[in-house]
Short mmCIF file of C-alpha atoms in Angstrom, two decimals:
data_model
loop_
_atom_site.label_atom_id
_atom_site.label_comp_id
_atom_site.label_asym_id
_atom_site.label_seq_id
_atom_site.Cartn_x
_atom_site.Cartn_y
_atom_site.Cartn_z
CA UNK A 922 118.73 60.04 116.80
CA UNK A 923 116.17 59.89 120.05
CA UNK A 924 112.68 59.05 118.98
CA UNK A 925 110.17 61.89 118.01
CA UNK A 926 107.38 60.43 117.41
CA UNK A 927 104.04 62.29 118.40
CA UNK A 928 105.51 65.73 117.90
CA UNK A 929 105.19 68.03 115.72
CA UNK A 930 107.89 71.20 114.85
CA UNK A 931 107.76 74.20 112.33
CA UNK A 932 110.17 75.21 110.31
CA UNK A 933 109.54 79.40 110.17
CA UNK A 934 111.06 80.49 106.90
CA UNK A 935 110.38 82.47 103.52
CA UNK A 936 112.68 82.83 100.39
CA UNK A 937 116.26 83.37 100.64
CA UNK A 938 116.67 80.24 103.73
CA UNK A 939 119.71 79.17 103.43
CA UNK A 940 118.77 75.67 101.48
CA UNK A 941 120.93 72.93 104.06
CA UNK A 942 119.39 74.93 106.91
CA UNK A 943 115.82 74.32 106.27
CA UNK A 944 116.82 70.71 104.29
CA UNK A 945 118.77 68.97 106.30
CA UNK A 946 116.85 69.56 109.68
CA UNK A 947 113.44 69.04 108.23
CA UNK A 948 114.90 65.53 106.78
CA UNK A 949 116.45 64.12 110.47
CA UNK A 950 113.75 65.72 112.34
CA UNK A 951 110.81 63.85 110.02
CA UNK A 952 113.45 60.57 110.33
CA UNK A 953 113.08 60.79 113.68
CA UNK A 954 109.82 60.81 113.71
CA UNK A 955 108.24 64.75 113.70
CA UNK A 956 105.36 65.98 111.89
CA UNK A 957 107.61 68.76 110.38
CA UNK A 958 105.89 71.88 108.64
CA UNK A 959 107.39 74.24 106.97
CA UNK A 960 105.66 78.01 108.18
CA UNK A 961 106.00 81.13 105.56
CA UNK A 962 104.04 84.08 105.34
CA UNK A 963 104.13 82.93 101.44
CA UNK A 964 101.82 80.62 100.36
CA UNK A 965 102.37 77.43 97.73
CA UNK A 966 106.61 77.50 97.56
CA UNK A 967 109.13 79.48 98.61
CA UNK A 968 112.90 79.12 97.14
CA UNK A 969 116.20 78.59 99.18
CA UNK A 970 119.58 80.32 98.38
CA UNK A 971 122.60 77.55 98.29
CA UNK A 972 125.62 78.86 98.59
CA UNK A 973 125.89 81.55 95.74
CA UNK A 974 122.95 81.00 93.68
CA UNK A 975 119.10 80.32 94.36
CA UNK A 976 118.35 76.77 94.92
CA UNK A 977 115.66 74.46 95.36
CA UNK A 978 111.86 75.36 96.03
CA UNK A 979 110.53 73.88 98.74
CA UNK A 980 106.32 73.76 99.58
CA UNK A 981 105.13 75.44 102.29
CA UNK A 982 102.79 73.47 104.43
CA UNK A 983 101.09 76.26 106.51
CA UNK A 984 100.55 79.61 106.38
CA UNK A 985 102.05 81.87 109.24
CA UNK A 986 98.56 83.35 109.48
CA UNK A 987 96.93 79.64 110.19
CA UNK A 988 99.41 78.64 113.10
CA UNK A 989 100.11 79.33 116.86
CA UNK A 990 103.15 78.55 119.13
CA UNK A 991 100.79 75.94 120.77
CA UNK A 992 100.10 73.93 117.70
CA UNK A 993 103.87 72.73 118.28
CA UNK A 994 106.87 71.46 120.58
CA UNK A 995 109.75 73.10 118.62
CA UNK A 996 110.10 75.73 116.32
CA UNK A 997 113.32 75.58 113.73
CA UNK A 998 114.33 79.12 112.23
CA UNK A 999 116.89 78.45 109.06
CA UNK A 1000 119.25 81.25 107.99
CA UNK A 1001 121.10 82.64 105.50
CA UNK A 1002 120.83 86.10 104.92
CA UNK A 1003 118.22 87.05 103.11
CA UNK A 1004 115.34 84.88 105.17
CA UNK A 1005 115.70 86.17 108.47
CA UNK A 1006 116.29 89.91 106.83
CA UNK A 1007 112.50 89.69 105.78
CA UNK A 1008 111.53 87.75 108.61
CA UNK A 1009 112.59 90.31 111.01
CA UNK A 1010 110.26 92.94 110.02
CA UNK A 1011 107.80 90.76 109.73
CA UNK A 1012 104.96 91.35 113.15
CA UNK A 1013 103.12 88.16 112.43
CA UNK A 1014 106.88 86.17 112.56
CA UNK A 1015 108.56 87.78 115.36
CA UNK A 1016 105.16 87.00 118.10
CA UNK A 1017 105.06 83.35 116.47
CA UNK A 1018 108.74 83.45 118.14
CA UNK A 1019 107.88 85.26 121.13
CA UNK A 1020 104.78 83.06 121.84
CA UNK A 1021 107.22 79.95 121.44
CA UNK A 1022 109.17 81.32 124.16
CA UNK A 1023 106.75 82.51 126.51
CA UNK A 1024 105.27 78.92 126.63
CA UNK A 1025 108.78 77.78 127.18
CA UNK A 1026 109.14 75.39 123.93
CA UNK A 1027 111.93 75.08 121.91
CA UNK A 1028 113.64 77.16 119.78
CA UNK A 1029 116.26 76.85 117.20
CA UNK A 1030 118.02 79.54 115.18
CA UNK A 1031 121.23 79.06 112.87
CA UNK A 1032 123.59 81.32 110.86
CA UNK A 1033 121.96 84.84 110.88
CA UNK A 1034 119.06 83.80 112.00
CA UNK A 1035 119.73 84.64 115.48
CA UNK A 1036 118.97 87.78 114.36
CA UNK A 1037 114.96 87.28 114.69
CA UNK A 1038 115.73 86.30 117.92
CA UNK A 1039 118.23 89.77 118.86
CA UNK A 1040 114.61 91.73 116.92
CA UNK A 1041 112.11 89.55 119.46
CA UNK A 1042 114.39 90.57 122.34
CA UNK A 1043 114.91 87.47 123.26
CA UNK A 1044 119.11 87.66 123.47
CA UNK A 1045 119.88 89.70 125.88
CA UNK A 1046 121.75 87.70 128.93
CA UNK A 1047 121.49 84.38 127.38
CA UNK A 1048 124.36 82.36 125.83
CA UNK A 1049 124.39 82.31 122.39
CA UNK A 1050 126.48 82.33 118.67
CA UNK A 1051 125.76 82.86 115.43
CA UNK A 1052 127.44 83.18 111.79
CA UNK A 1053 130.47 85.12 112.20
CA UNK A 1054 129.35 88.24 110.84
CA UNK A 1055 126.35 88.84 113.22
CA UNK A 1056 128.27 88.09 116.69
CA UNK A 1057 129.01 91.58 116.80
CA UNK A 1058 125.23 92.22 116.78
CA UNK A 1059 124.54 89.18 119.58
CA UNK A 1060 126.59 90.98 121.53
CA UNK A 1061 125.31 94.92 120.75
CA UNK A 1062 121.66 93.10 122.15
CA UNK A 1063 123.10 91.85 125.19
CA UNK A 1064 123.93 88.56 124.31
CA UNK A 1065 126.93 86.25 126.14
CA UNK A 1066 128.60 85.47 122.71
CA UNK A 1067 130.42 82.12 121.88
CA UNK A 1068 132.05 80.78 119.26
CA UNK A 1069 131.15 77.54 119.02
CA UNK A 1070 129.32 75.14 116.68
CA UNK A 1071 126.12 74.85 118.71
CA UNK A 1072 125.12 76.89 122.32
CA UNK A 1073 122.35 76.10 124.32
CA UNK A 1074 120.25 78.34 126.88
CA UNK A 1075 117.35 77.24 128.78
CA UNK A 1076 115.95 75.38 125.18
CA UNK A 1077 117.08 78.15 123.25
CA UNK A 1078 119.57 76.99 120.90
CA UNK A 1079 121.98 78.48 118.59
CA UNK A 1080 124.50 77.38 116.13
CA UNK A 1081 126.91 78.89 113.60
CA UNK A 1082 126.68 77.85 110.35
CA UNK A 1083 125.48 74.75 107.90
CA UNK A 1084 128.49 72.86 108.63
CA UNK A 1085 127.25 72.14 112.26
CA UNK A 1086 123.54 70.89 111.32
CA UNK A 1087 124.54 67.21 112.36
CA UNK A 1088 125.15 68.90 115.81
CA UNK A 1089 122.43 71.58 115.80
CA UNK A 1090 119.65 68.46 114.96
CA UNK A 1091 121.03 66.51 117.39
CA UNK A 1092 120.55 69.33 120.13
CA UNK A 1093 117.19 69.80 118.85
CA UNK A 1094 116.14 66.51 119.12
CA UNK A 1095 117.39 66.36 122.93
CA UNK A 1096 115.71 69.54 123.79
CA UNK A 1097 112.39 68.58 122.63
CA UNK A 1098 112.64 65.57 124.64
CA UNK A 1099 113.43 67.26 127.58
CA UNK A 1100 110.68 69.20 127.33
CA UNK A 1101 109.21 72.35 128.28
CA UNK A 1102 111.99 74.90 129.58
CA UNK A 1103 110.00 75.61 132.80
CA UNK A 1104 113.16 77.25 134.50
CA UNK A 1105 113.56 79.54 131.56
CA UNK A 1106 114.24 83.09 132.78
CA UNK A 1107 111.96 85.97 131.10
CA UNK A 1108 113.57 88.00 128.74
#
């Protein structure tokens, strides 16, 4: 994986994240080199779901309250269904996104939580995919639907489920180092 060193990405997430999607890209991305924090309107630890059960806690480095789109390069939204459920109602969570776009940095959504970005508005003519059960929804908000592992638009990345993370760090990684998205299209 390309070098990350010098940059810093949050991981936006509160309990219920599905536990590979916040694990397994907070491990390659910190291998590679990121300052990775994990962002929750909770303080101390929030708790992941795996698979049919609740899994492991995880610590939450920063409170949502204490951070801004420019304190970072990337920001990494896990799914499962329960996180981005709460997240999406959430005011201070939905302008942390909307702030990462307008400055045209990198964002990453998995599984459902495409839906924060469908609530931000931020879907609407841009490729994208999701978990099966919410590409109905991508397309209701005016998304061009896909069904593959991992789809990228203009640094906006999307991907389907937890058994595409290899692919969905990877893309991550690569945006990053392209960059700002300074051709992105408003939303």
């Amino acid at each position: 994986m390309a070098n990350l060193n010098g940059k810093r990405i949050a991981i936006l997430a509160t309990n219920g994240f599905e536990q590979a999607e916040l694990e397994v890209p907070q491990t390659k991305l910190r291998e590679a080199g990121a300052q990775v924090d994990v962002v929750s309107p909770e303080s101390g630890e929030i708790r992941g779901w795996d698979e049919k059960d609740w899994g492991n806690k995880v610590r939450v480095d920063r409170a949502l309250s204490d951070v801004s789109a420019g304190d970072y390069d990337a920001l990494v939204l896990p799914g499962g269904q329960i996180n981005p459920d709460i997240l999406r109602v959430n005011k201070e969570a939905l302008a942390l996104i909307t702030a990462f776009f307008d400055q045209k940095k990198v964002i990453a959504a998995i599984c459902h939580a495409p839906w924060l970005l469908i609530q931000t508005g931020l879907v609407k003519g841009r490729n994208v995919t999701g978990y099966k059960s919410i590409l109905t929804d991508l397309r209701n908000a005016g998304g061009i639907v896909h069904d593959e592992a991992v789809i990228t638009d203009e640094g906006i990345i999307t991907s389907r489920n937890p058994g595409d993370l290899d692919q969905f760090c990877a893309k991550i990684v690569e945006e990053i180092n392209e960059g700002r998205h300074t051709q992105r299209k408003a939303a």
